[in-house]
Amino acid sequence: MADDLRVALWRNGEVQLAAADEPVVTAFDQGLARGDGVFESVDVIGGGTPYLDAHLARLARSAALLELADPGAAVWRALVDALVEKWPDDVEGACRLYLTRGLGEGVPPTVLAVLSPVSAEVLRQRAEGIAVVSLQLGVPADLRAHAPWLLGGAKTLSYAVNMAALRHAHAQGADDVVFTSLEGGLLEGPTSTVVWAAGGALRTPPLETGILAGTTMGRLFARAADAGWPTEVVPGTVADLHAADAVWLVSGVRGAATVHTLDGVRRGDAGLSARVRELLDR
Amino acid sequence: MADDLRVALWRNGEVQLAAADEPVVTAFDQGLARGDGVFESVDVIGGGTPYLDAHLARLARSAALLELADPGAAVWRALVDALVEKWPDDVEGACRLYLTRGLGEGVPPTVLAVLSPVSAEVLRQRAEGIAVVSLQLGVPADLRAHAPWLLGGAKTLSYAVNMAALRHAHAQGADDVVFTSLEGGLLEGPTSTVVWAAGGALRTPPLETGILAGTTMGRLFARAADAGWPTEVVPGTVADLHAADAVWLVSGVRGAATVHTLDGVRRGDAGLSARVRELLDR
């Protein structure tokens, strides 16, 4: 494995570094056996993690939804600090934080973090935009808010369906996916938030649909509002995306990826992507 | 960790044994990072695994649905043989087989198996029966058959919702869950198949709902039919369970657990559990 991959564990009350090809999780870990855990993906730029706070806040919420013991921000910061130390300023990185149920109830959770360079494919998609297909997730938009066992709003390790949806898109020559509710309402991407520009505003679907609270969407919307660009949290449909001035899938590492093709139909961005990027990067 | 836990890995074309507390999976394994893999739970009785074939067949189907490279029955048998060697005949065990995407596309998958004694709680539930609550899974009964990215029928490592549903049941003083479709149709338990006795027949819901093909249900139904007890694969509802002569949650390790309470309502089994157990164990 490449030597630019880094791993840090929280064990016995301290940070321990590990080689990327060193096994760090046992066969009985519930994160492995049951996808029973939560995670975050954090962008590393200029040798730092300027947006870590928002990710740690969401990780704490995800952990609470799964009734997992979050070790707290100080522990996560110690892991991230150990990973980014001497990381080159000019190499963008993806830092992933993992919290699993470990060996089960009553014992410490598994707490670890990894750091790797952002892949060339992610950089390409950020630069060139993405082709997206819409796929049915099968749940009604209003169900997950009232069915906590479905873990709406939690960023869990159980991403097999998210990965299968991406494979399904790739098999159709697309890069990514927009999940829709049973009624055809917009939800989110498998690893991103859906944002579109219409009616002079930036729009994104409501959290009550069970989607994740996008940290990067949150930063974009706060800065857009400050800059006089109205923002709206509203239900939408795939038809709304086709009719929009621009559509992006927004996430922590890839940033705002411009959707240039939706369900096989080419579409433009009305020149708005530059403004979105400027807001995200300022 | 107890020394009656065993771990076996398939690495470099051979079986390697590991201690239960020895890390065996790296931080970049997609089974850990994304719940991207499949598994089986196999009962170990009398020092052997009499029903392994059915589990290996289902594992192969799950792997195909996830586009994972299954190493094949010979590899799994070698792992299981290594684990059960010298396992005491009088200790019932649960053997779990795990196949993950490893480090991603184009590299070997992660292949491992573990063996542990069946827990006292599982033995208690088998002997005394279980209280069950019905919980909405949120998907229409006919959707997953036509939406392969939802991975209906695949036994994946992404069980966070299954585990959350069990915690939800436990918080209500129940032991287990019956998932229902959006329309209220019976699906399955988080780790079991729903079987009920009604109209002189044994019944279970159709696979077209996206549920797993229960290996133990399959054995029960084949033997029941041979013994002159009709079996039917039919849609059902929670009301059908309330009206049934008996209800069981059936799975590989726990066997047929008699449902003595459903959504808080006590119910009997018309003396049929003994017959079901006799069929399963013969």
mmCIF file with all atom_site columns, N, CA, C and O in Angstrom, chain A residues 1 23-25 27 33-35 39 66 98 101 103 114 136 138 140 143 149 151 157-160 167 182, chain B residues 1 23-25 27 33-35 39 66 98 101 103 114 136 138 140 143 149 151 157-160 167 182:
data_model
loop_
_atom_site.group_PDB
_atom_site.id
_atom_site.type_symbol
_atom_site.label_atom_id
_atom_site.label_alt_id
_atom_site.label_comp_id
_atom_site.label_asym_id
_atom_site.label_entity_id
_atom_site.label_seq_id
_atom_site.pdbx_PDB_ins_code
_atom_site.Cartn_x
_atom_site.Cartn_y
_atom_site.Cartn_z
_atom_site.occupancy
_atom_site.B_iso_or_equiv
_atom_site.pdbx_formal_charge
_atom_site.auth_seq_id
_atom_site.auth_comp_id
_atom_site.auth_asym_id
_atom_site.auth_atom_id
_atom_site.pdbx_PDB_model_num
ATOM 1   N N  . MET A 1 1   ? 0.843   -1.203  0.000   1.00 0.00 ? 1   MET A N  1
ATOM 2   C CA . MET A 1 1   ? 0.000   0.000   0.000   1.00 0.00 ? 1   MET A CA 1
ATOM 3   C C  . MET A 1 1   ? 0.877   1.251   0.000   1.00 0.00 ? 1   MET A C  1
ATOM 4   O O  . MET A 1 1   ? 1.993   1.234   0.511   1.00 0.00 ? 1   MET A O  1
ATOM 5   N N  . PRO A 1 23  ? -3.284  -4.537  10.138  1.00 0.00 ? 23  PRO A N  1
ATOM 6   C CA . PRO A 1 23  ? -4.647  -4.761  10.626  1.00 0.00 ? 23  PRO A CA 1
ATOM 7   C C  . PRO A 1 23  ? -4.852  -4.029  11.954  1.00 0.00 ? 23  PRO A C  1
ATOM 8   O O  . PRO A 1 23  ? -3.970  -4.053  12.826  1.00 0.00 ? 23  PRO A O  1
ATOM 9   N N  . VAL A 1 24  ? -5.998  -3.379  12.090  1.00 0.00 ? 24  VAL A N  1
ATOM 10  C CA . VAL A 1 24  ? -6.261  -2.587  13.299  1.00 0.00 ? 24  VAL A CA 1
ATOM 11  C C  . VAL A 1 24  ? -7.600  -2.934  13.945  1.00 0.00 ? 24  VAL A C  1
ATOM 12  O O  . VAL A 1 24  ? -7.883  -2.463  15.046  1.00 0.00 ? 24  VAL A O  1
ATOM 13  N N  . VAL A 1 25  ? -8.418  -3.744  13.281  1.00 0.00 ? 25  VAL A N  1
ATOM 14  C CA . VAL A 1 25  ? -9.744  -4.060  13.804  1.00 0.00 ? 25  VAL A CA 1
ATOM 15  C C  . VAL A 1 25  ? -9.889  -5.579  13.881  1.00 0.00 ? 25  VAL A C  1
ATOM 16  O O  . VAL A 1 25  ? -9.517  -6.289  12.940  1.00 0.00 ? 25  VAL A O  1
ATOM 17  N N  . ALA A 1 27  ? -11.830 -9.340  14.209  1.00 0.00 ? 27  ALA A N  1
ATOM 18  C CA . ALA A 1 27  ? -12.914 -9.984  13.452  1.00 0.00 ? 27  ALA A CA 1
ATOM 19  C C  . ALA A 1 27  ? -14.255 -9.879  14.176  1.00 0.00 ? 27  ALA A C  1
ATOM 20  O O  . ALA A 1 27  ? -15.300 -10.060 13.560  1.00 0.00 ? 27  ALA A O  1
ATOM 21  N N  . ALA A 1 33  ? -18.616 -6.452  11.498  1.00 0.00 ? 33  ALA A N  1
ATOM 22  C CA . ALA A 1 33  ? -19.578 -7.551  11.427  1.00 0.00 ? 33  ALA A CA 1
ATOM 23  C C  . ALA A 1 33  ? -20.987 -7.077  11.079  1.00 0.00 ? 33  ALA A C  1
ATOM 24  O O  . ALA A 1 33  ? -21.762 -7.822  10.494  1.00 0.00 ? 33  ALA A O  1
ATOM 25  N N  . ARG A 1 34  ? -21.304 -5.821  11.445  1.00 0.00 ? 34  ARG A N  1
ATOM 26  C CA . ARG A 1 34  ? -22.681 -5.350  11.309  1.00 0.00 ? 34  ARG A CA 1
ATOM 27  C C  . ARG A 1 34  ? -22.775 -3.943  10.718  1.00 0.00 ? 34  ARG A C  1
ATOM 28  O O  . ARG A 1 34  ? -23.867 -3.365  10.714  1.00 0.00 ? 34  ARG A O  1
ATOM 29  N N  . GLY A 1 35  ? -21.673 -3.369  10.253  1.00 0.00 ? 35  GLY A N  1
ATOM 30  C CA . GLY A 1 35  ? -21.735 -1.974  9.793   1.00 0.00 ? 35  GLY A CA 1
ATOM 31  C C  . GLY A 1 35  ? -22.275 -1.077  10.884  1.00 0.00 ? 35  GLY A C  1
ATOM 32  O O  . GLY A 1 35  ? -22.918 -0.062  10.602  1.00 0.00 ? 35  GLY A O  1
ATOM 33  N N  . PHE A 1 39  ? -19.383 7.507   10.689  1.00 0.00 ? 39  PHE A N  1
ATOM 34  C CA . PHE A 1 39  ? -18.135 8.047   10.155  1.00 0.00 ? 39  PHE A CA 1
ATOM 35  C C  . PHE A 1 39  ? -18.330 9.463   9.636   1.00 0.00 ? 39  PHE A C  1
ATOM 36  O O  . PHE A 1 39  ? -19.457 9.951   9.516   1.00 0.00 ? 39  PHE A O  1
ATOM 37  N N  . LEU A 1 66  ? -27.321 6.338   17.073  1.00 0.00 ? 66  LEU A N  1
ATOM 38  C CA . LEU A 1 66  ? -27.013 4.908   17.175  1.00 0.00 ? 66  LEU A CA 1
ATOM 39  C C  . LEU A 1 66  ? -26.747 4.478   18.620  1.00 0.00 ? 66  LEU A C  1
ATOM 40  O O  . LEU A 1 66  ? -26.383 3.326   18.855  1.00 0.00 ? 66  LEU A O  1
ATOM 41  N N  . TYR A 1 98  ? -13.729 7.172   12.052  1.00 0.00 ? 98  TYR A N  1
ATOM 42  C CA . TYR A 1 98  ? -14.603 6.010   12.231  1.00 0.00 ? 98  TYR A CA 1
ATOM 43  C C  . TYR A 1 98  ? -14.838 5.746   13.718  1.00 0.00 ? 98  TYR A C  1
ATOM 44  O O  . TYR A 1 98  ? -13.882 5.698   14.498  1.00 0.00 ? 98  TYR A O  1
ATOM 45  N N  . ARG A 1 101 ? -19.120 0.224   17.256  1.00 0.00 ? 101 ARG A N  1
ATOM 46  C CA . ARG A 1 101 ? -19.556 -0.302  18.545  1.00 0.00 ? 101 ARG A CA 1
ATOM 47  C C  . ARG A 1 101 ? -18.521 -1.263  19.132  1.00 0.00 ? 101 ARG A C  1
ATOM 48  O O  . ARG A 1 101 ? -18.728 -1.828  20.210  1.00 0.00 ? 101 ARG A O  1
ATOM 49  N N  . LEU A 1 103 ? -16.566 -4.254  20.396  1.00 0.00 ? 103 LEU A N  1
ATOM 50  C CA . LEU A 1 103 ? -16.971 -5.634  20.663  1.00 0.00 ? 103 LEU A CA 1
ATOM 51  C C  . LEU A 1 103 ? -18.393 -5.718  21.188  1.00 0.00 ? 103 LEU A C  1
ATOM 52  O O  . LEU A 1 103 ? -18.852 -6.790  21.548  1.00 0.00 ? 103 LEU A O  1
ATOM 53  N N  . VAL A 1 114 ? -8.272  7.820   9.397   1.00 0.00 ? 114 VAL A N  1
ATOM 54  C CA . VAL A 1 114 ? -7.312  7.571   8.324   1.00 0.00 ? 114 VAL A CA 1
ATOM 55  C C  . VAL A 1 114 ? -7.171  8.839   7.485   1.00 0.00 ? 114 VAL A C  1
ATOM 56  O O  . VAL A 1 114 ? -8.058  9.702   7.472   1.00 0.00 ? 114 VAL A O  1
ATOM 57  N N  . GLN A 1 136 ? -34.548 5.477   -7.167  1.00 0.00 ? 136 GLN A N  1
ATOM 58  C CA . GLN A 1 136 ? -35.530 5.348   -6.102  1.00 0.00 ? 136 GLN A CA 1
ATOM 59  C C  . GLN A 1 136 ? -34.881 4.735   -4.852  1.00 0.00 ? 136 GLN A C  1
ATOM 60  O O  . GLN A 1 136 ? -34.285 3.677   -4.925  1.00 0.00 ? 136 GLN A O  1
ATOM 61  N N  . GLY A 1 138 ? -36.942 4.268   -2.213  1.00 0.00 ? 138 GLY A N  1
ATOM 62  C CA . GLY A 1 138 ? -38.052 3.405   -1.807  1.00 0.00 ? 138 GLY A CA 1
ATOM 63  C C  . GLY A 1 138 ? -38.788 3.833   -0.564  1.00 0.00 ? 138 GLY A C  1
ATOM 64  O O  . GLY A 1 138 ? -39.834 3.269   -0.257  1.00 0.00 ? 138 GLY A O  1
ATOM 65  N N  . PRO A 1 140 ? -40.928 6.600   1.822   1.00 0.00 ? 140 PRO A N  1
ATOM 66  C CA . PRO A 1 140 ? -41.676 7.854   1.737   1.00 0.00 ? 140 PRO A CA 1
ATOM 67  C C  . PRO A 1 140 ? -40.873 8.994   2.383   1.00 0.00 ? 140 PRO A C  1
ATOM 68  O O  . PRO A 1 140 ? -40.133 8.776   3.348   1.00 0.00 ? 140 PRO A O  1
ATOM 69  N N  . LEU A 1 143 ? -41.406 9.480   6.232   1.00 0.00 ? 143 LEU A N  1
ATOM 70  C CA . LEU A 1 143 ? -41.409 8.334   7.150   1.00 0.00 ? 143 LEU A CA 1
ATOM 71  C C  . LEU A 1 143 ? -40.279 8.373   8.170   1.00 0.00 ? 143 LEU A C  1
ATOM 72  O O  . LEU A 1 143 ? -40.489 8.154   9.370   1.00 0.00 ? 143 LEU A O  1
ATOM 73  N N  . TRP A 1 149 ? -35.651 3.895   14.195  1.00 0.00 ? 149 TRP A N  1
ATOM 74  C CA . TRP A 1 149 ? -34.855 2.697   13.920  1.00 0.00 ? 149 TRP A CA 1
ATOM 75  C C  . TRP A 1 149 ? -34.344 2.670   12.477  1.00 0.00 ? 149 TRP A C  1
ATOM 76  O O  . TRP A 1 149 ? -33.450 1.886   12.168  1.00 0.00 ? 149 TRP A O  1
ATOM 77  N N  . LEU A 1 151 ? -32.789 5.132   11.242  1.00 0.00 ? 151 LEU A N  1
ATOM 78  C CA . LEU A 1 151 ? -31.526 5.875   11.356  1.00 0.00 ? 151 LEU A CA 1
ATOM 79  C C  . LEU A 1 151 ? -31.410 7.017   10.352  1.00 0.00 ? 151 LEU A C  1
ATOM 80  O O  . LEU A 1 151 ? -30.291 7.371   9.938   1.00 0.00 ? 151 LEU A O  1
ATOM 81  N N  . LEU A 1 157 ? -21.903 3.425   9.053   1.00 0.00 ? 157 LEU A N  1
ATOM 82  C CA . LEU A 1 157 ? -20.987 2.612   8.248   1.00 0.00 ? 157 LEU A CA 1
ATOM 83  C C  . LEU A 1 157 ? -21.739 1.667   7.314   1.00 0.00 ? 157 LEU A C  1
ATOM 84  O O  . LEU A 1 157 ? -21.109 1.000   6.499   1.00 0.00 ? 157 LEU A O  1
ATOM 85  N N  . SER A 1 158 ? -23.044 1.602   7.426   1.00 0.00 ? 158 SER A N  1
ATOM 86  C CA . SER A 1 158 ? -23.845 0.677   6.610   1.00 0.00 ? 158 SER A CA 1
ATOM 87  C C  . SER A 1 158 ? -24.176 1.314   5.264   1.00 0.00 ? 158 SER A C  1
ATOM 88  O O  . SER A 1 158 ? -25.307 1.725   5.010   1.00 0.00 ? 158 SER A O  1
ATOM 89  N N  . TYR A 1 159 ? -23.163 1.396   4.412   1.00 0.00 ? 159 TYR A N  1
ATOM 90  C CA . TYR A 1 159 ? -23.288 2.093   3.132   1.00 0.00 ? 159 TYR A CA 1
ATOM 91  C C  . TYR A 1 159 ? -23.335 1.120   1.956   1.00 0.00 ? 159 TYR A C  1
ATOM 92  O O  . TYR A 1 159 ? -23.058 1.531   0.818   1.00 0.00 ? 159 TYR A O  1
ATOM 93  N N  . ALA A 1 160 ? -23.700 -0.142  2.191   1.00 0.00 ? 160 ALA A N  1
ATOM 94  C CA . ALA A 1 160 ? -23.693 -1.092  1.066   1.00 0.00 ? 160 ALA A CA 1
ATOM 95  C C  . ALA A 1 160 ? -24.648 -0.642  -0.038  1.00 0.00 ? 160 ALA A C  1
ATOM 96  O O  . ALA A 1 160 ? -24.321 -0.744  -1.227  1.00 0.00 ? 160 ALA A O  1
ATOM 97  N N  . ARG A 1 167 ? -22.366 1.837   -8.061  1.00 0.00 ? 167 ARG A N  1
ATOM 98  C CA . ARG A 1 167 ? -22.010 0.849   -9.093  1.00 0.00 ? 167 ARG A CA 1
ATOM 99  C C  . ARG A 1 167 ? -23.061 0.824   -10.200 1.00 0.00 ? 167 ARG A C  1
ATOM 100 O O  . ARG A 1 167 ? -22.736 0.712   -11.387 1.00 0.00 ? 167 ARG A O  1
ATOM 101 N N  . LEU A 1 182 ? -40.114 7.662   -2.284  1.00 0.00 ? 182 LEU A N  1
ATOM 102 C CA . LEU A 1 182 ? -41.142 6.881   -2.950  1.00 0.00 ? 182 LEU A CA 1
ATOM 103 C C  . LEU A 1 182 ? -42.034 7.749   -3.831  1.00 0.00 ? 182 LEU A C  1
ATOM 104 O O  . LEU A 1 182 ? -42.453 7.340   -4.927  1.00 0.00 ? 182 LEU A O  1
ATOM 105 N N  . MET B 1 1   ? -10.233 -11.237 25.901  1.00 0.00 ? 1   MET B N  1
ATOM 106 C CA . MET B 1 1   ? -11.367 -11.916 25.261  1.00 0.00 ? 1   MET B CA 1
ATOM 107 C C  . MET B 1 1   ? -11.304 -13.415 25.586  1.00 0.00 ? 1   MET B C  1
ATOM 108 O O  . MET B 1 1   ? -10.230 -13.959 25.787  1.00 0.00 ? 1   MET B O  1
ATOM 109 N N  . PRO B 1 23  ? -6.005  -7.926  15.799  1.00 0.00 ? 23  PRO B N  1
ATOM 110 C CA . PRO B 1 23  ? -6.595  -7.208  14.662  1.00 0.00 ? 23  PRO B CA 1
ATOM 111 C C  . PRO B 1 23  ? -6.311  -7.948  13.364  1.00 0.00 ? 23  PRO B C  1
ATOM 112 O O  . PRO B 1 23  ? -5.183  -8.430  13.148  1.00 0.00 ? 23  PRO B O  1
ATOM 113 N N  . VAL B 1 24  ? -7.331  -8.053  12.523  1.00 0.00 ? 24  VAL B N  1
ATOM 114 C CA . VAL B 1 24  ? -7.178  -8.814  11.281  1.00 0.00 ? 24  VAL B CA 1
ATOM 115 C C  . VAL B 1 24  ? -7.603  -8.021  10.044  1.00 0.00 ? 24  VAL B C  1
ATOM 116 O O  . VAL B 1 24  ? -7.394  -8.469  8.920   1.00 0.00 ? 24  VAL B O  1
ATOM 117 N N  . VAL B 1 25  ? -8.197  -6.864  10.242  1.00 0.00 ? 25  VAL B N  1
ATOM 118 C CA . VAL B 1 25  ? -8.703  -6.076  9.122   1.00 0.00 ? 25  VAL B CA 1
ATOM 119 C C  . VAL B 1 25  ? -8.102  -4.669  9.197   1.00 0.00 ? 25  VAL B C  1
ATOM 120 O O  . VAL B 1 25  ? -8.058  -4.072  10.273  1.00 0.00 ? 25  VAL B O  1
ATOM 121 N N  . ALA B 1 27  ? -7.670  -0.524  8.374   1.00 0.00 ? 27  ALA B N  1
ATOM 122 C CA . ALA B 1 27  ? -8.588  0.623   8.475   1.00 0.00 ? 27  ALA B CA 1
ATOM 123 C C  . ALA B 1 27  ? -9.164  1.004   7.113   1.00 0.00 ? 27  ALA B C  1
ATOM 124 O O  . ALA B 1 27  ? -10.172 1.714   7.055   1.00 0.00 ? 27  ALA B O  1
ATOM 125 N N  . ALA B 1 33  ? -15.220 0.236   6.369   1.00 0.00 ? 33  ALA B N  1
ATOM 126 C CA . ALA B 1 33  ? -15.465 1.641   6.048   1.00 0.00 ? 33  ALA B CA 1
ATOM 127 C C  . ALA B 1 33  ? -16.852 1.882   5.470   1.00 0.00 ? 33  ALA B C  1
ATOM 128 O O  . ALA B 1 33  ? -17.415 2.975   5.628   1.00 0.00 ? 33  ALA B O  1
ATOM 129 N N  . ARG B 1 34  ? -17.413 0.861   4.825   1.00 0.00 ? 34  ARG B N  1
ATOM 130 C CA . ARG B 1 34  ? -18.667 1.062   4.100   1.00 0.00 ? 34  ARG B CA 1
ATOM 131 C C  . ARG B 1 34  ? -19.686 -0.046  4.326   1.00 0.00 ? 34  ARG B C  1
ATOM 132 O O  . ARG B 1 34  ? -20.693 -0.086  3.627   1.00 0.00 ? 34  ARG B O  1
ATOM 133 N N  . GLY B 1 35  ? -19.419 -0.975  5.228   1.00 0.00 ? 35  GLY B N  1
ATOM 134 C CA . GLY B 1 35  ? -20.330 -2.114  5.371   1.00 0.00 ? 35  GLY B CA 1
ATOM 135 C C  . GLY B 1 35  ? -20.488 -2.840  4.050   1.00 0.00 ? 35  GLY B C  1
ATOM 136 O O  . GLY B 1 35  ? -21.535 -3.444  3.773   1.00 0.00 ? 35  GLY B O  1
ATOM 137 N N  . PHE B 1 39  ? -22.281 -11.733 4.601   1.00 0.00 ? 39  PHE B N  1
ATOM 138 C CA . PHE B 1 39  ? -21.924 -12.671 5.664   1.00 0.00 ? 39  PHE B CA 1
ATOM 139 C C  . PHE B 1 39  ? -22.962 -13.780 5.777   1.00 0.00 ? 39  PHE B C  1
ATOM 140 O O  . PHE B 1 39  ? -24.031 -13.714 5.172   1.00 0.00 ? 39  PHE B O  1
ATOM 141 N N  . LEU B 1 66  ? -23.792 -8.138  -4.898  1.00 0.00 ? 66  LEU B N  1
ATOM 142 C CA . LEU B 1 66  ? -22.896 -7.024  -4.592  1.00 0.00 ? 66  LEU B CA 1
ATOM 143 C C  . LEU B 1 66  ? -21.714 -6.952  -5.558  1.00 0.00 ? 66  LEU B C  1
ATOM 144 O O  . LEU B 1 66  ? -20.819 -6.124  -5.377  1.00 0.00 ? 66  LEU B O  1
ATOM 145 N N  . TYR B 1 98  ? -17.383 -14.075 6.719   1.00 0.00 ? 98  TYR B N  1
ATOM 146 C CA . TYR B 1 98  ? -17.394 -12.683 6.243   1.00 0.00 ? 98  TYR B CA 1
ATOM 147 C C  . TYR B 1 98  ? -16.610 -12.564 4.943   1.00 0.00 ? 98  TYR B C  1
ATOM 148 O O  . TYR B 1 98  ? -15.480 -13.041 4.840   1.00 0.00 ? 98  TYR B O  1
ATOM 149 N N  . ARG B 1 101 ? -15.257 -6.296  0.430   1.00 0.00 ? 101 ARG B N  1
ATOM 150 C CA . ARG B 1 101 ? -14.603 -5.815  -0.787  1.00 0.00 ? 101 ARG B CA 1
ATOM 151 C C  . ARG B 1 101 ? -13.127 -5.502  -0.547  1.00 0.00 ? 101 ARG B C  1
ATOM 152 O O  . ARG B 1 101 ? -12.425 -5.078  -1.476  1.00 0.00 ? 101 ARG B O  1
ATOM 153 N N  . LEU B 1 103 ? -9.742  -3.864  -0.054  1.00 0.00 ? 103 LEU B N  1
ATOM 154 C CA . LEU B 1 103 ? -9.279  -2.499  -0.313  1.00 0.00 ? 103 LEU B CA 1
ATOM 155 C C  . LEU B 1 103 ? -9.944  -1.888  -1.534  1.00 0.00 ? 103 LEU B C  1
ATOM 156 O O  . LEU B 1 103 ? -9.597  -0.777  -1.931  1.00 0.00 ? 103 LEU B O  1
ATOM 157 N N  . VAL B 1 114 ? -15.310 -16.647 11.845  1.00 0.00 ? 114 VAL B N  1
ATOM 158 C CA . VAL B 1 114 ? -15.124 -16.691 13.298  1.00 0.00 ? 114 VAL B CA 1
ATOM 159 C C  . VAL B 1 114 ? -16.052 -17.755 13.871  1.00 0.00 ? 114 VAL B C  1
ATOM 160 O O  . VAL B 1 114 ? -17.060 -18.127 13.263  1.00 0.00 ? 114 VAL B O  1
ATOM 161 N N  . GLN B 1 136 ? -42.110 -0.796  10.969  1.00 0.00 ? 136 GLN B N  1
ATOM 162 C CA . GLN B 1 136 ? -42.142 -0.412  9.570   1.00 0.00 ? 136 GLN B CA 1
ATOM 163 C C  . GLN B 1 136 ? -40.714 -0.317  9.002   1.00 0.00 ? 136 GLN B C  1
ATOM 164 O O  . GLN B 1 136 ? -39.876 0.372   9.561   1.00 0.00 ? 136 GLN B O  1
ATOM 165 N N  . GLY B 1 138 ? -40.484 0.604   5.760   1.00 0.00 ? 138 GLY B N  1
ATOM 166 C CA . GLY B 1 138 ? -40.671 1.800   4.942   1.00 0.00 ? 138 GLY B CA 1
ATOM 167 C C  . GLY B 1 138 ? -40.671 1.581   3.445   1.00 0.00 ? 138 GLY B C  1
ATOM 168 O O  . GLY B 1 138 ? -40.977 2.494   2.702   1.00 0.00 ? 138 GLY B O  1
ATOM 169 N N  . PRO B 1 140 ? -42.050 -0.305  -0.091  1.00 0.00 ? 140 PRO B N  1
ATOM 170 C CA . PRO B 1 140 ? -43.174 -1.082  -0.630  1.00 0.00 ? 140 PRO B CA 1
ATOM 171 C C  . PRO B 1 140 ? -42.744 -2.531  -0.867  1.00 0.00 ? 140 PRO B C  1
ATOM 172 O O  . PRO B 1 140 ? -41.587 -2.795  -1.212  1.00 0.00 ? 140 PRO B O  1
ATOM 173 N N  . LEU B 1 143 ? -41.169 -3.276  -4.392  1.00 0.00 ? 143 LEU B N  1
ATOM 174 C CA . LEU B 1 143 ? -40.160 -2.387  -4.969  1.00 0.00 ? 143 LEU B CA 1
ATOM 175 C C  . LEU B 1 143 ? -38.806 -3.053  -5.191  1.00 0.00 ? 143 LEU B C  1
ATOM 176 O O  . LEU B 1 143 ? -38.200 -2.936  -6.257  1.00 0.00 ? 143 LEU B O  1
ATOM 177 N N  . TRP B 1 149 ? -30.232 -1.948  -6.848  1.00 0.00 ? 149 TRP B N  1
ATOM 178 C CA . TRP B 1 149 ? -29.286 -1.189  -6.020  1.00 0.00 ? 149 TRP B CA 1
ATOM 179 C C  . TRP B 1 149 ? -29.704 -1.180  -4.547  1.00 0.00 ? 149 TRP B C  1
ATOM 180 O O  . TRP B 1 149 ? -28.911 -0.819  -3.686  1.00 0.00 ? 149 TRP B O  1
ATOM 181 N N  . LEU B 1 151 ? -30.397 -3.864  -3.018  1.00 0.00 ? 151 LEU B N  1
ATOM 182 C CA . LEU B 1 151 ? -29.767 -5.092  -2.512  1.00 0.00 ? 151 LEU B CA 1
ATOM 183 C C  . LEU B 1 151 ? -30.740 -6.028  -1.791  1.00 0.00 ? 151 LEU B C  1
ATOM 184 O O  . LEU B 1 151 ? -30.342 -6.756  -0.881  1.00 0.00 ? 151 LEU B O  1
ATOM 185 N N  . LEU B 1 157 ? -23.201 -6.770  5.118   1.00 0.00 ? 157 LEU B N  1
ATOM 186 C CA . LEU B 1 157 ? -22.650 -6.327  6.401   1.00 0.00 ? 157 LEU B CA 1
ATOM 187 C C  . LEU B 1 157 ? -23.298 -5.031  6.875   1.00 0.00 ? 157 LEU B C  1
ATOM 188 O O  . LEU B 1 157 ? -23.016 -4.583  7.989   1.00 0.00 ? 157 LEU B O  1
ATOM 189 N N  . SER B 1 158 ? -24.126 -4.416  6.049   1.00 0.00 ? 158 SER B N  1
ATOM 190 C CA . SER B 1 158 ? -24.754 -3.137  6.410   1.00 0.00 ? 158 SER B CA 1
ATOM 191 C C  . SER B 1 158 ? -26.014 -3.377  7.230   1.00 0.00 ? 158 SER B C  1
ATOM 192 O O  . SER B 1 158 ? -27.132 -3.206  6.751   1.00 0.00 ? 158 SER B O  1
ATOM 193 N N  . TYR B 1 159 ? -25.818 -3.744  8.477   1.00 0.00 ? 159 TYR B N  1
ATOM 194 C CA . TYR B 1 159 ? -26.920 -4.128  9.359   1.00 0.00 ? 159 TYR B CA 1
ATOM 195 C C  . TYR B 1 159 ? -27.194 -3.080  10.429  1.00 0.00 ? 159 TYR B C  1
ATOM 196 O O  . TYR B 1 159 ? -27.799 -3.393  11.461  1.00 0.00 ? 159 TYR B O  1
ATOM 197 N N  . ALA B 1 160 ? -26.769 -1.837  10.211  1.00 0.00 ? 160 ALA B N  1
ATOM 198 C CA . ALA B 1 160 ? -26.976 -0.831  11.264  1.00 0.00 ? 160 ALA B CA 1
ATOM 199 C C  . ALA B 1 160 ? -28.462 -0.652  11.565  1.00 0.00 ? 160 ALA B C  1
ATOM 200 O O  . ALA B 1 160 ? -28.848 -0.522  12.735  1.00 0.00 ? 160 ALA B O  1
ATOM 201 N N  . ARG B 1 167 ? -32.412 -2.705  19.056  1.00 0.00 ? 167 ARG B N  1
ATOM 202 C CA . ARG B 1 167 ? -32.317 -1.834  20.240  1.00 0.00 ? 167 ARG B CA 1
ATOM 203 C C  . ARG B 1 167 ? -33.669 -1.197  20.542  1.00 0.00 ? 167 ARG B C  1
ATOM 204 O O  . ARG B 1 167 ? -34.059 -1.071  21.707  1.00 0.00 ? 167 ARG B O  1
ATOM 205 N N  . LEU B 1 182 ? -44.237 -1.018  3.559   1.00 0.00 ? 182 LEU B N  1
ATOM 206 C CA . LEU B 1 182 ? -44.999 0.219   3.637   1.00 0.00 ? 182 LEU B CA 1
ATOM 207 C C  . LEU B 1 182 ? -46.503 -0.045  3.734   1.00 0.00 ? 182 LEU B C  1
ATOM 208 O O  . LEU B 1 182 ? -47.232 0.658   4.442   1.00 0.00 ? 182 LEU B O  1
#
